[in-house]
PDB file of C-alpha atoms in Angstrom:
ATOM      1  CA  GLY A   1     154.371  77.084  45.552  1.00 58.00           C
ATOM      2  CA  ALA A   2     155.341  78.944  48.672  1.00 62.00           C
ATOM      3  CA  VAL A   3     157.332  76.958  51.214  1.00 86.00           C
ATOM      4  CA  VAL A   4     157.671  77.330  54.945  1.00 91.00           C
ATOM      5  CA  SER A   5     160.395  75.425  56.738  1.00 92.00           C
ATOM      6  CA  GLN A   6     160.945  74.652  60.384  1.00 94.00           C
ATOM      7  CA  HIS A   7     164.120  73.686  62.160  1.00 95.00           C
ATOM      8  CA  PRO A   8     164.663  71.386  63.837  1.00 96.00           C
ATOM      9  CA  SER A   9     162.073  68.842  62.735  1.00 93.00           C
ATOM     10  CA  TRP A  10     162.386  67.103  66.065  1.00 94.00           C
ATOM     11  CA  VAL A  11     164.216  67.758  69.307  1.00 97.00           C
ATOM     12  CA  ILE A  12     164.660  65.934  72.602  1.00 97.00           C
ATOM     13  CA  CYS A  13     165.800  67.937  75.602  1.00 96.00           C
ATOM     14  CA  LYS A  14     166.165  67.627  79.338  1.00 96.00           C
ATOM     15  CA  SER A  15     163.714  69.232  81.702  1.00 97.00           C
ATOM     16  CA  GLY A  16     164.761  72.760  82.641  1.00 96.00           C
ATOM     17  CA  THR A  17     166.568  73.555  79.410  1.00 97.00           C
ATOM     18  CA  SER A  18     165.431  75.982  76.713  1.00 97.00           C
ATOM     19  CA  VAL A  19     164.724  75.051  73.126  1.00 97.00           C
ATOM     20  CA  LYS A  20     164.563  77.342  70.108  1.00 97.00           C
ATOM     21  CA  ILE A  21     162.488  76.492  67.041  1.00 97.00           C
ATOM     22  CA  GLU A  22     162.925  78.419  63.792  1.00 97.00           C
ATOM     23  CA  CYS A  23     160.294  79.091  61.186  1.00 96.00           C
ATOM     24  CA  ARG A  24     161.339  80.437  57.799  1.00 95.00           C
ATOM     25  CA  SER A  25     159.430  81.486  54.731  1.00 93.00           C
ATOM     26  CA  LEU A  26     161.709  80.341  51.933  1.00 91.00           C
ATOM     27  CA  ASP A  27     160.461  82.165  48.868  1.00 87.00           C
ATOM     28  CA  PHE A  28     158.310  84.990  50.140  1.00 89.00           C
ATOM     29  CA  GLN A  29     158.310  87.671  52.787  1.00 89.00           C
ATOM     30  CA  ALA A  30     155.858  87.021  55.575  1.00 88.00           C
ATOM     31  CA  THR A  31     154.482  90.024  57.388  1.00 80.00           C
ATOM     32  CA  THR A  32     152.678  87.748  59.797  1.00 89.00           C
ATOM     33  CA  MET A  33     153.576  84.348  61.187  1.00 93.00           C
ATOM     34  CA  PHE A  34     151.552  82.170  63.518  1.00 93.00           C
ATOM     35  CA  TRP A  35     152.583  79.538  66.042  1.00 95.00           C
ATOM     36  CA  TYR A  36     150.345  76.561  66.819  1.00 94.00           C
ATOM     37  CA  ARG A  37     150.589  73.683  69.217  1.00 94.00           C
ATOM     38  CA  GLN A  38     149.144  70.264  68.544  1.00 88.00           C
ATOM     39  CA  PHE A  39     148.741  67.601  71.190  1.00 82.00           C
ATOM     40  CA  PRO A  40     148.605  63.947  70.095  1.00 78.00           C
ATOM     41  CA  LYS A  41     145.427  63.150  68.182  1.00 75.00           C
ATOM     42  CA  GLN A  42     144.081  66.641  68.775  1.00 79.00           C
ATOM     43  CA  SER A  43     143.580  69.755  66.731  1.00 83.00           C
ATOM     44  CA  LEU A  44     145.878  72.726  66.388  1.00 87.00           C
ATOM     45  CA  MET A  45     145.620  75.435  68.976  1.00 90.00           C
ATOM     46  CA  LEU A  46     146.812  78.911  68.072  1.00 91.00           C
ATOM     47  CA  MET A  47     149.440  80.091  70.545  1.00 94.00           C
ATOM     48  CA  ALA A  48     150.420  83.486  69.181  1.00 94.00           C
ATOM     49  CA  THR A  49     150.477  85.796  66.201  1.00 92.00           C
ATOM     50  CA  SER A  50     153.841  87.268  65.299  1.00 90.00           C
ATOM     51  CA  ASN A  51     154.315  90.438  63.269  1.00 86.00           C
ATOM     52  CA  GLU A  52     157.717  91.469  61.997  1.00 82.00           C
ATOM     53  CA  GLY A  53     159.331  94.097  64.171  1.00 81.00           C
ATOM     54  CA  SER A  54     156.701  94.106  66.895  1.00 83.00           C
ATOM     55  CA  LYS A  55     155.773  92.104  69.938  1.00 87.00           C
ATOM     56  CA  ALA A  56     153.822  88.919  69.445  1.00 91.00           C
ATOM     57  CA  THR A  57     150.160  88.734  70.389  1.00 92.00           C
ATOM     58  CA  TYR A  58     149.485  85.729  72.587  1.00 94.00           C
ATOM     59  CA  GLU A  59     146.235  83.839  72.866  1.00 92.00           C
ATOM     60  CA  GLN A  60     144.515  83.617  76.208  1.00 91.00           C
ATOM     61  CA  GLY A  61     146.134  81.070  78.482  1.00 92.00           C
ATOM     62  CA  VAL A  62     149.507  81.030  76.709  1.00 94.00           C
ATOM     63  CA  GLU A  63     152.391  82.144  78.926  1.00 94.00           C
ATOM     64  CA  LYS A  64     154.393  84.737  77.014  1.00 92.00           C
ATOM     65  CA  ASP A  65     157.374  84.406  79.336  1.00 94.00           C
ATOM     66  CA  LYS A  66     157.513  80.679  78.740  1.00 96.00           C
ATOM     67  CA  PHE A  67     157.010  80.764  74.995  1.00 97.00           C
ATOM     68  CA  LEU A  68     159.203  83.577  73.698  1.00 95.00           C
ATOM     69  CA  ILE A  69     158.541  84.625  70.121  1.00 94.00           C
ATOM     70  CA  ASN A  70     160.861  86.778  68.069  1.00 90.00           C
ATOM     71  CA  HIS A  71     159.995  87.863  64.532  1.00 88.00           C
ATOM     72  CA  ALA A  72     163.287  89.468  63.622  1.00 83.00           C
ATOM     73  CA  SER A  73     162.872  89.631  59.865  1.00 89.00           C
ATOM     74  CA  LEU A  74     160.260  89.160  57.162  1.00 89.00           C
ATOM     75  CA  THR A  75     161.416  85.579  56.626  1.00 93.00           C
ATOM     76  CA  LEU A  76     162.193  84.341  60.127  1.00 93.00           C
ATOM     77  CA  SER A  77     160.281  83.846  63.351  1.00 94.00           C
ATOM     78  CA  THR A  78     161.573  81.912  66.329  1.00 95.00           C
ATOM     79  CA  LEU A  79     159.776  80.252  69.214  1.00 97.00           C
ATOM     80  CA  THR A  80     161.817  79.583  72.339  1.00 97.00           C
ATOM     81  CA  VAL A  81     160.382  77.254  74.933  1.00 97.00           C
ATOM     82  CA  THR A  82     162.070  78.345  78.149  1.00 97.00           C
ATOM     83  CA  SER A  83     162.719  76.042  81.099  1.00 96.00           C
ATOM     84  CA  ALA A  84     160.974  73.215  79.318  1.00 96.00           C
ATOM     85  CA  HIS A  85     159.025  70.602  81.239  1.00 96.00           C
ATOM     86  CA  PRO A  86     157.571  67.260  80.112  1.00 95.00           C
ATOM     87  CA  GLU A  87     154.112  68.834  79.750  1.00 94.00           C
ATOM     88  CA  ASP A  88     155.573  71.102  77.057  1.00 95.00           C
ATOM     89  CA  SER A  89     156.171  68.045  74.875  1.00 95.00           C
ATOM     90  CA  SER A  90     154.105  68.594  71.782  1.00 94.00           C
ATOM     91  CA  PHE A  91     154.081  69.187  68.038  1.00 92.00           C
ATOM     92  CA  TYR A  92     154.709  72.851  67.276  1.00 95.00           C
ATOM     93  CA  ILE A  93     153.633  74.156  63.883  1.00 93.00           C
ATOM     94  CA  CYS A  94     154.222  77.583  62.401  1.00 94.00           C
ATOM     95  CA  SER A  95     152.507  79.234  59.492  1.00 92.00           C
ATOM     96  CA  ALA A  96     153.314  82.289  57.428  1.00 91.00           C
ATOM     97  CA  ARG A  97     151.057  84.704  55.607  1.00 86.00           C
ATOM     98  CA  THR A  98     152.059  85.954  52.183  1.00 82.00           C
ATOM     99  CA  GLY A  99     150.034  89.152  52.128  1.00 76.00           C
ATOM    100  CA  GLY A 100     149.387  90.938  48.853  1.00 73.00           C
ATOM    101  CA  ASP A 101     146.633  90.269  46.330  1.00 70.00           C
ATOM    102  CA  ALA A 102     146.763  86.482  46.739  1.00 69.00           C
ATOM    103  CA  ASP A 103     146.994  86.574  50.524  1.00 72.00           C
ATOM    104  CA  THR A 104     147.500  82.966  51.618  1.00 78.00           C
ATOM    105  CA  GLN A 105     148.671  81.134  54.705  1.00 83.00           C
ATOM    106  CA  TYR A 106     151.225  78.338  54.394  1.00 87.00           C
ATOM    107  CA  PHE A 107     152.108  75.885  57.129  1.00 88.00           C
ATOM    108  CA  GLY A 108     155.474  74.533  58.111  1.00 91.00           C
ATOM    109  CA  PRO A 109     156.077  70.791  58.536  1.00 88.00           C
ATOM    110  CA  GLY A 110     156.118  71.041  62.325  1.00 91.00           C
ATOM    111  CA  THR A 111     158.653  70.404  65.093  1.00 94.00           C
ATOM    112  CA  ARG A 112     158.170  67.576  67.541  1.00 93.00           C
ATOM    113  CA  LEU A 113     159.479  68.507  70.981  1.00 96.00           C
ATOM    114  CA  THR A 114     160.031  65.825  73.605  1.00 96.00           C
ATOM    115  CA  VAL A 115     161.072  66.947  77.074  1.00 96.00           C
ATOM    116  CA  LEU A 116     162.508  64.232  79.277  1.00 96.00           C
TER     117      LEU A 116
ATOM    118  CA  GLY B   1     132.972  83.338  69.108  1.00 80.00           C
ATOM    119  CA  ASN B   2     134.036  81.522  65.984  1.00 85.00           C
ATOM    120  CA  SER B   3     134.097  77.744  66.041  1.00 89.00           C
ATOM    121  CA  VAL B   4     134.280  74.715  63.777  1.00 93.00           C
ATOM    122  CA  THR B   5     132.622  71.382  64.426  1.00 94.00           C
ATOM    123  CA  GLN B   6     133.451  68.326  62.388  1.00 93.00           C
ATOM    124  CA  MET B   7     132.378  64.731  62.616  1.00 88.00           C
ATOM    125  CA  GLU B   8     134.289  62.520  64.988  1.00 85.00           C
ATOM    126  CA  GLY B   9     136.429  59.779  63.628  1.00 86.00           C
ATOM    127  CA  PRO B  10     137.932  57.548  62.906  1.00 94.00           C
ATOM    128  CA  VAL B  11     136.264  56.900  59.604  1.00 96.00           C
ATOM    129  CA  THR B  12     137.173  53.576  58.030  1.00 97.00           C
ATOM    130  CA  LEU B  13     136.373  52.947  54.376  1.00 97.00           C
ATOM    131  CA  SER B  14     137.279  50.446  51.727  1.00 97.00           C
ATOM    132  CA  GLU B  15     139.165  51.610  48.663  1.00 97.00           C
ATOM    133  CA  GLU B  16     136.920  53.224  46.034  1.00 96.00           C
ATOM    134  CA  ALA B  17     134.188  53.995  48.574  1.00 97.00           C
ATOM    135  CA  PHE B  18     132.479  57.393  48.738  1.00 97.00           C
ATOM    136  CA  LEU B  19     133.701  59.759  51.441  1.00 97.00           C
ATOM    137  CA  THR B  20     131.848  62.475  53.297  1.00 97.00           C
ATOM    138  CA  ILE B  21     133.270  64.300  56.297  1.00 97.00           C
ATOM    139  CA  ASN B  22     130.796  66.760  57.772  1.00 97.00           C
ATOM    140  CA  CYS B  23     131.850  70.208  58.911  1.00 97.00           C
ATOM    141  CA  THR B  24     129.737  73.044  60.279  1.00 97.00           C
ATOM    142  CA  TYR B  25     130.866  76.402  61.524  1.00 96.00           C
ATOM    143  CA  THR B  26     129.849  79.368  63.627  1.00 94.00           C
ATOM    144  CA  ALA B  27     131.296  82.713  62.678  1.00 90.00           C
ATOM    145  CA  THR B  28     130.634  86.410  62.547  1.00 84.00           C
ATOM    146  CA  GLY B  29     130.864  88.069  59.178  1.00 82.00           C
ATOM    147  CA  TYR B  30     131.913  86.145  56.096  1.00 85.00           C
ATOM    148  CA  PRO B  31     134.763  83.777  56.843  1.00 91.00           C
ATOM    149  CA  SER B  32     136.896  81.835  54.417  1.00 91.00           C
ATOM    150  CA  LEU B  33     136.642  78.077  54.828  1.00 94.00           C
ATOM    151  CA  PHE B  34     139.378  75.499  54.414  1.00 94.00           C
ATOM    152  CA  TRP B  35     140.112  71.813  54.480  1.00 96.00           C
ATOM    153  CA  TYR B  36     143.622  70.806  55.502  1.00 94.00           C
ATOM    154  CA  VAL B  37     145.133  67.317  55.412  1.00 94.00           C
ATOM    155  CA  GLN B  38     147.821  65.978  57.715  1.00 89.00           C
ATOM    156  CA  TYR B  39     149.631  62.804  56.766  1.00 88.00           C
ATOM    157  CA  PRO B  40     151.303  60.787  59.530  1.00 81.00           C
ATOM    158  CA  GLY B  41     154.260  62.613  61.037  1.00 74.00           C
ATOM    159  CA  GLU B  42     153.884  65.631  58.778  1.00 78.00           C
ATOM    160  CA  GLY B  43     152.560  69.171  58.989  1.00 78.00           C
ATOM    161  CA  LEU B  44     149.375  70.495  57.487  1.00 84.00           C
ATOM    162  CA  GLN B  45     148.777  70.854  53.789  1.00 87.00           C
ATOM    163  CA  LEU B  46     146.020  72.979  52.357  1.00 89.00           C
ATOM    164  CA  LEU B  47     143.656  70.665  50.501  1.00 95.00           C
ATOM    165  CA  LEU B  48     141.071  73.157  49.285  1.00 95.00           C
ATOM    166  CA  LYS B  49     139.373  76.385  50.203  1.00 93.00           C
ATOM    167  CA  ALA B  50     136.354  78.565  49.481  1.00 94.00           C
ATOM    168  CA  THR B  51     136.147  82.247  50.200  1.00 90.00           C
ATOM    169  CA  LYS B  52     132.480  83.075  49.684  1.00 91.00           C
ATOM    170  CA  ALA B  53     129.043  81.519  49.760  1.00 93.00           C
ATOM    171  CA  ASP B  54     128.284  78.909  47.090  1.00 95.00           C
ATOM    172  CA  ASP B  55     131.959  78.643  46.115  1.00 95.00           C
ATOM    173  CA  LYS B  56     133.149  75.092  45.551  1.00 97.00           C
ATOM    174  CA  GLY B  57     136.733  74.247  46.415  1.00 96.00           C
ATOM    175  CA  SER B  58     138.245  71.197  44.772  1.00 97.00           C
ATOM    176  CA  ASN B  59     141.594  69.429  44.623  1.00 96.00           C
ATOM    177  CA  LYS B  60     142.832  65.858  44.057  1.00 95.00           C
ATOM    178  CA  GLY B  61     139.269  64.587  43.639  1.00 97.00           C
ATOM    179  CA  PHE B  62     138.099  66.166  46.886  1.00 98.00           C
ATOM    180  CA  GLU B  63     135.504  68.899  46.894  1.00 98.00           C
ATOM    181  CA  ALA B  64     133.527  71.002  49.345  1.00 98.00           C
ATOM    182  CA  THR B  65     130.873  73.673  48.843  1.00 98.00           C
ATOM    183  CA  TYR B  66     130.507  76.740  51.058  1.00 97.00           C
ATOM    184  CA  ARG B  67     126.875  76.652  52.199  1.00 96.00           C
ATOM    185  CA  LYS B  68     125.995  79.793  54.091  1.00 93.00           C
ATOM    186  CA  GLU B  69     122.363  78.819  54.664  1.00 94.00           C
ATOM    187  CA  THR B  70     123.392  75.677  56.535  1.00 95.00           C
ATOM    188  CA  THR B  71     126.775  77.035  57.723  1.00 96.00           C
ATOM    189  CA  SER B  72     128.422  73.919  56.371  1.00 97.00           C
ATOM    190  CA  PHE B  73     131.481  72.950  54.339  1.00 98.00           C
ATOM    191  CA  HIS B  74     131.310  69.165  53.992  1.00 98.00           C
ATOM    192  CA  LEU B  75     134.232  67.367  52.376  1.00 98.00           C
ATOM    193  CA  GLU B  76     133.465  64.743  49.727  1.00 98.00           C
ATOM    194  CA  LYS B  77     135.365  62.406  47.451  1.00 98.00           C
ATOM    195  CA  GLY B  78     133.774  59.956  45.061  1.00 97.00           C
ATOM    196  CA  SER B  79     136.362  57.192  45.292  1.00 96.00           C
ATOM    197  CA  VAL B  80     138.957  57.109  48.056  1.00 97.00           C
ATOM    198  CA  GLN B  81     142.377  55.499  47.825  1.00 97.00           C
ATOM    199  CA  VAL B  82     144.625  53.975  50.466  1.00 96.00           C
ATOM    200  CA  SER B  83     146.904  56.997  50.045  1.00 95.00           C
ATOM    201  CA  ASP B  84     144.081  59.258  51.270  1.00 97.00           C
ATOM    202  CA  SER B  85     144.497  57.859  54.776  1.00 96.00           C
ATOM    203  CA  ALA B  86     145.253  60.904  56.916  1.00 96.00           C
ATOM    204  CA  VAL B  87     143.706  63.355  59.346  1.00 93.00           C
ATOM    205  CA  TYR B  88     141.463  65.987  57.799  1.00 96.00           C
ATOM    206  CA  PHE B  89     140.884  69.355  59.460  1.00 94.00           C
ATOM    207  CA  CYS B  90     138.105  71.776  58.642  1.00 96.00           C
ATOM    208  CA  ALA B  91     139.021  75.377  59.408  1.00 94.00           C
ATOM    209  CA  LEU B  92     137.880  78.952  59.063  1.00 92.00           C
ATOM    210  CA  SER B  93     139.452  82.367  59.150  1.00 87.00           C
ATOM    211  CA  ASN B  94     137.856  85.758  59.080  1.00 78.00           C
ATOM    212  CA  THR B  95     138.631  88.007  56.168  1.00 61.00           C
ATOM    213  CA  GLY B  96     141.833  89.938  56.711  1.00 60.00           C
ATOM    214  CA  GLY B  97     142.573  88.268  60.002  1.00 58.00           C
ATOM    215  CA  PHE B  98     144.070  84.918  59.158  1.00 67.00           C
ATOM    216  CA  LYS B  99     143.630  83.727  62.703  1.00 77.00           C
ATOM    217  CA  THR B 100     142.618  80.248  61.719  1.00 85.00           C
ATOM    218  CA  ILE B 101     140.234  78.255  63.866  1.00 88.00           C
ATOM    219  CA  PHE B 102     140.490  74.498  63.383  1.00 90.00           C
ATOM    220  CA  GLY B 103     138.038  71.719  63.937  1.00 92.00           C
ATOM    221  CA  ALA B 104     139.087  68.729  66.008  1.00 90.00           C
ATOM    222  CA  GLY B 105     140.146  66.723  62.962  1.00 92.00           C
ATOM    223  CA  THR B 106     138.769  63.518  61.491  1.00 95.00           C
ATOM    224  CA  ARG B 107     141.041  60.553  61.011  1.00 94.00           C
ATOM    225  CA  LEU B 108     140.398  58.572  57.830  1.00 97.00           C
ATOM    226  CA  PHE B 109     141.573  55.009  57.302  1.00 96.00           C
ATOM    227  CA  VAL B 110     141.210  53.515  53.829  1.00 97.00           C
ATOM    228  CA  LYS B 111     141.591  49.744  53.517  1.00 96.00           C
ATOM    229  CA  ALA B 112     142.797  48.051  50.370  1.00 94.00           C
TER     230      ALA B 112
END
């Protein structure tokens, strides 16, 4: 089946630094990718919807200047957490939509970010 | 707006017990409904889905029926195993949108 990968799977960084997380669709082209955030023992919260070649659409309350999303190609979207702080520590999960007749959404394995 | 409500956990069962995790939804139009499973330290995996009323999704012994009259999509399994221990998320997305709304998740523990 379709596979979505994320890199890195975990990252630890110092407060004030920026961290980039990649999301790739490995065997299909994704016109739309989504970024979610999951706090410990909580549900996933949609952060933004990313369409290839256009600006991401952010959900209410998500700072677009803090969480930069770039969907440069049909197989790659990146999320950059800028000037990270400890409260940004979380599990970030992307998903990709296949489109077409069997339009389906596949989730990546997630990236655990810890900001010290 | 759209929302998903699922029963609070944790749910603790003995192996081979019957499982039900309740899920109800509020949505405009005719959403697709999903159950996702998250094993410890991993991302989400689609467990099953149903795209229209009265559809039954099933996979790995789990099943759920899309009930429009009660706006429900309860997850059931006749005989759980220790390996089913995970967090289960009920979710919906509107047709064509794919903005998925998740329930809070229900943690399941299965004891041997």
